Short mmCIF file of C-alpha atoms in Angstrom, two decimals:
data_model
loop_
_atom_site.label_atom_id
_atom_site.label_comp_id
_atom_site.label_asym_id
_atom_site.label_seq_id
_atom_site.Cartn_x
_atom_site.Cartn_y
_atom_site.Cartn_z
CA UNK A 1 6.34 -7.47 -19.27
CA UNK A 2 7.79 -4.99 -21.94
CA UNK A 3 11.34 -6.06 -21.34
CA UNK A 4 13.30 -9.55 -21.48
CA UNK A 5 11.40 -11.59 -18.64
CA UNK A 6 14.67 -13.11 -17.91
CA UNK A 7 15.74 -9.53 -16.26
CA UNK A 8 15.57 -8.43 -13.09
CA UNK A 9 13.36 -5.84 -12.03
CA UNK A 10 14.80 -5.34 -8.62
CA UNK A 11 16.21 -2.30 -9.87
CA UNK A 12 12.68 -1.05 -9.85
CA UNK A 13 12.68 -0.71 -5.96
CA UNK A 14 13.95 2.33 -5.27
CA UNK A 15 14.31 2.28 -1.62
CA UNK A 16 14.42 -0.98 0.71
CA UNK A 17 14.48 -1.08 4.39
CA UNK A 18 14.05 -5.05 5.08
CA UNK A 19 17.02 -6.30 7.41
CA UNK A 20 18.49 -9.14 6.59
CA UNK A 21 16.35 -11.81 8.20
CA UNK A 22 13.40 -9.50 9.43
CA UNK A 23 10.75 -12.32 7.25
CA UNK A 24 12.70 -15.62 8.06
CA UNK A 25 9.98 -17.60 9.69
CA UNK A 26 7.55 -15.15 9.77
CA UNK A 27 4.25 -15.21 7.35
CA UNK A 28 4.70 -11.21 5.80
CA UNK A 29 2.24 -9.02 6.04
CA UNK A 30 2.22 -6.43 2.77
CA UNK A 31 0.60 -3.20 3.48
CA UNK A 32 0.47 -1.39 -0.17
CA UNK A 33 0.50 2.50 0.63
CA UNK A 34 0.21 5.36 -1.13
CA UNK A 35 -2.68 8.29 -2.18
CA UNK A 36 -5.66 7.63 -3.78
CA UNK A 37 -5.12 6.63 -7.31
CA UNK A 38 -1.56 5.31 -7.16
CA UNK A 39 -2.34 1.53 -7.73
CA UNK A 40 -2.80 0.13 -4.59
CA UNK A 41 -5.48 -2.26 -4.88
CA UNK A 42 -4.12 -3.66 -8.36
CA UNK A 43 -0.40 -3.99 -7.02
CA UNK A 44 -1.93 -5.91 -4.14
CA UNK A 45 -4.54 -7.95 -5.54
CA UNK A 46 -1.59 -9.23 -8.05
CA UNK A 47 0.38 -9.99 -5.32
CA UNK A 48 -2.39 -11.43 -3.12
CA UNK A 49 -3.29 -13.56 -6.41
CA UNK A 50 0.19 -14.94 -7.60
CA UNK A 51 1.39 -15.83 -3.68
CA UNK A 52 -2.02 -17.20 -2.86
CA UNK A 53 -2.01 -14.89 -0.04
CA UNK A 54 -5.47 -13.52 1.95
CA UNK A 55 -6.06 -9.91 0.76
CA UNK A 56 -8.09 -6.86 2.14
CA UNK A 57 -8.95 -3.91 1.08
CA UNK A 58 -8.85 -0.74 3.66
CA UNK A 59 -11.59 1.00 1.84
CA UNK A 60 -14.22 -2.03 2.92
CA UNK A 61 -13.39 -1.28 6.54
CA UNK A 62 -14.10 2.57 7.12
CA UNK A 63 -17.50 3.13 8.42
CA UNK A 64 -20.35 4.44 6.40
CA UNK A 65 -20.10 7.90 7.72
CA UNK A 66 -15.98 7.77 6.50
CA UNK A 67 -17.42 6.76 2.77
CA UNK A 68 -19.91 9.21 3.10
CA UNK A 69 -17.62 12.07 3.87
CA UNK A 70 -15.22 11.31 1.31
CA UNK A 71 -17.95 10.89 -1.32
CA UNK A 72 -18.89 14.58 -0.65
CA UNK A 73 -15.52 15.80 -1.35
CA UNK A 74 -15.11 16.08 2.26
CA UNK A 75 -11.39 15.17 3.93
CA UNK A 76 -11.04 12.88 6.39
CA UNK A 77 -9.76 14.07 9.60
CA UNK A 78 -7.61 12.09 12.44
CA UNK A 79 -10.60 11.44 14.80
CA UNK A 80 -12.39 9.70 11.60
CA UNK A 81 -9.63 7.20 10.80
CA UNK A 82 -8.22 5.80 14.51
CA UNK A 83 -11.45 3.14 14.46
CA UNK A 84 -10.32 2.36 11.01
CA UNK A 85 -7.00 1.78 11.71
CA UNK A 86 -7.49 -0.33 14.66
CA UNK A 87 -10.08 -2.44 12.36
CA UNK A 88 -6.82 -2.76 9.72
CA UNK A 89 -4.37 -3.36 12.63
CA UNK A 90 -6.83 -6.40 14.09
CA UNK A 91 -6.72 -8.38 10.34
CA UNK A 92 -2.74 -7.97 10.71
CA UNK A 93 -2.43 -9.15 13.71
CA UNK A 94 -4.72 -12.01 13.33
CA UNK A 95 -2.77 -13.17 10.07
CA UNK A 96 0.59 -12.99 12.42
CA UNK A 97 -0.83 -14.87 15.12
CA UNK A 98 -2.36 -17.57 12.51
CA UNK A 99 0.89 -17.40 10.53
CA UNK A 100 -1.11 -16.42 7.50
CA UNK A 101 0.51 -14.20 5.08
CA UNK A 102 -1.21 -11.88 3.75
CA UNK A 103 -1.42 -8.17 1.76
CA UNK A 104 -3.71 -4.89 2.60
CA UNK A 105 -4.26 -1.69 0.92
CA UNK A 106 -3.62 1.42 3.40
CA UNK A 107 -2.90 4.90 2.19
CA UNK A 108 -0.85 4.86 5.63
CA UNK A 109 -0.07 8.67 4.85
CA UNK A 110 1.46 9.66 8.27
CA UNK A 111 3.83 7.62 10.08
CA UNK A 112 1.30 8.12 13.17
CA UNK A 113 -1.14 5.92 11.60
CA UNK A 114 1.71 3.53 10.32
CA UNK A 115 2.73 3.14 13.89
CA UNK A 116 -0.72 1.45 14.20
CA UNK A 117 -0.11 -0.78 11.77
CA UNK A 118 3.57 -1.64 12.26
CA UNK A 119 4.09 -5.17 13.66
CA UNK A 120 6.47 -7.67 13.52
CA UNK A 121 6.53 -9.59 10.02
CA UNK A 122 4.74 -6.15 8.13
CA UNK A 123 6.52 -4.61 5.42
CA UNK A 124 4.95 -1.04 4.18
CA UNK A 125 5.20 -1.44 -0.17
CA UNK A 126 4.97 2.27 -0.66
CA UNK A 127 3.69 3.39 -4.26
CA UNK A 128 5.62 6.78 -4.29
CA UNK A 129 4.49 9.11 -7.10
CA UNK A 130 4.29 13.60 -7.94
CA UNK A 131 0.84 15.01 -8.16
CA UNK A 132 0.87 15.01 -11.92
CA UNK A 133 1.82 11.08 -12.04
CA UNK A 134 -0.61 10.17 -9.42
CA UNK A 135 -3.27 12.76 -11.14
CA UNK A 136 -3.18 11.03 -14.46
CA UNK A 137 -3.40 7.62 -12.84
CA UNK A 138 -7.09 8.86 -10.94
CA UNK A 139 -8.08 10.23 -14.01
CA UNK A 140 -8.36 7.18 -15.92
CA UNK A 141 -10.33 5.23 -12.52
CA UNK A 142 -13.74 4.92 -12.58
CA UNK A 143 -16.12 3.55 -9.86
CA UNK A 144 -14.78 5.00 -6.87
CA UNK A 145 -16.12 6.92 -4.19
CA UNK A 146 -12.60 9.40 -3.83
CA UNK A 147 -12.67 12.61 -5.67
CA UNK A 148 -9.99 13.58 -8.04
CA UNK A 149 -9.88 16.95 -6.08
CA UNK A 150 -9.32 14.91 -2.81
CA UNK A 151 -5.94 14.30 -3.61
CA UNK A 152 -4.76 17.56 -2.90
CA UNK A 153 -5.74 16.54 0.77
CA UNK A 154 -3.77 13.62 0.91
CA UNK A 155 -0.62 14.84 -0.77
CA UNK A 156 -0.58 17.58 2.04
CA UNK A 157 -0.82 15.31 4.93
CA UNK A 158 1.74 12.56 2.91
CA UNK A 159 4.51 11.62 5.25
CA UNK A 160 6.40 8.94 3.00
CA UNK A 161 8.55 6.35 5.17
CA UNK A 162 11.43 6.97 6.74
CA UNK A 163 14.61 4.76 7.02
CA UNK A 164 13.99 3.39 10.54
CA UNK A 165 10.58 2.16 8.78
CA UNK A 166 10.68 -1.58 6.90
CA UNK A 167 9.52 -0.23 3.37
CA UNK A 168 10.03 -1.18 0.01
CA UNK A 169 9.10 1.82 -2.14
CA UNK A 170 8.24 1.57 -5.84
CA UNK A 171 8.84 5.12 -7.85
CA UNK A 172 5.11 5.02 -10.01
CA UNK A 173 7.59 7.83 -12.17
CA UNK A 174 9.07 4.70 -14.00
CA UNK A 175 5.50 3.58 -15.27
CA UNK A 176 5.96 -0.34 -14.81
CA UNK A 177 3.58 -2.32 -15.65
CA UNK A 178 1.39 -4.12 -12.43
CA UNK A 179 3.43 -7.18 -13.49
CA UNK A 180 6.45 -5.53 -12.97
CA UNK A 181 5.89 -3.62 -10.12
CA UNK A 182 4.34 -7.03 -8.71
CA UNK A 183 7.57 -8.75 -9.52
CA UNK A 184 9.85 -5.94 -8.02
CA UNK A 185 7.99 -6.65 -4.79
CA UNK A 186 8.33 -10.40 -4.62
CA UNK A 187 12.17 -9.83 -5.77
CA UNK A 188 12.57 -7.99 -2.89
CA UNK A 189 11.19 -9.97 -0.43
CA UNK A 190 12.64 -13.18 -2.04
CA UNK A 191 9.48 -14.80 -2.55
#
């Protein structure tokens, strides 16, 4: 961390929607949201790491035809993510009903296909960003299949949460380390 480990980074939340006992005696369920490029899989893979949680990544359940399209430069529509989704929403729900906690990558950009998601015990950690933050981020990625030019797709369809969704929603502006942001979310949750 680049500042006195003794030092909260709570602060670093910028929004948080958890009522007060939502997680007692529930295993969470993170779902790490944002566009491509924001951070998603290494915010959740540090999380999934440190808590010894089960982790999945939402990119290894769209169909070949999904990866296909996207590789191509070609947006995803509605029709091609509702099979996703439901694949996504059937990992929750079997971590809830095991009492596993657990963390997943989502870009979740509408609240229609975070109403899929949304079930007791999941908290959306939304990695909230401008184009140019977010565009500097992708342009340093290598190895994956989105397009930096695919972005302008997602940030027109972007519908961050609301307040009547549980969020916690990290502002990528502030350029925190993974650590931090990691440690923002666990603050949060008081984990």
């Amino acid at each position: 961390m680049t500042r006195d480990d003794t030092e909260s980074v709570i602060d670093d939340v910028t929004e948080n929607t958890i009522p007060d006992g939502y997680l007692r005696g529930a295993a969470p369920i993170l779902v790490v949201m944002g566009v491509c490029g924001c951070g998603k899989t290494s915010v959740a893979t540090a999380i999934a790491e440190r808590q010894g949680w089960d982790s999945a990544e939402a990119d290894d359940f769209h169909p070949q035809a999904n990866i296909d399209k996207m590789a191509t430069g070609i947006p995803l529509t509605d029709d091609d993510r509702w099979g996703w989704l439901d694949k996504l929403a059937a990992w929750i729900r079997e971590h809830i009903d095991n009492g596993k906690p657990g963390v997943v990558t989502c870009s979740a950009l509408k609240k229609v296909y975070r109403d899929k998601l949304r079930l007791p015990g999941v908290v959306f950690v939304y990695l909230s960003g401008d184009y140019d933050t977010v565009m500097e981020l992708l342009a340093h990625r290598s190895g994956h299949f989105m397009k930096p030019a695919m972005l302008d797709s997602q940030f027109a369809i972007l519908e961050p949460p609301s307040a009547d969704e549980v969020h916690l929603t990290l502002d990528l502006s502030k350029h925190l380390s993974v650590e931090q942001e990691t440690q923002a979310v666990l603050d949060a949750l008081g984990a």
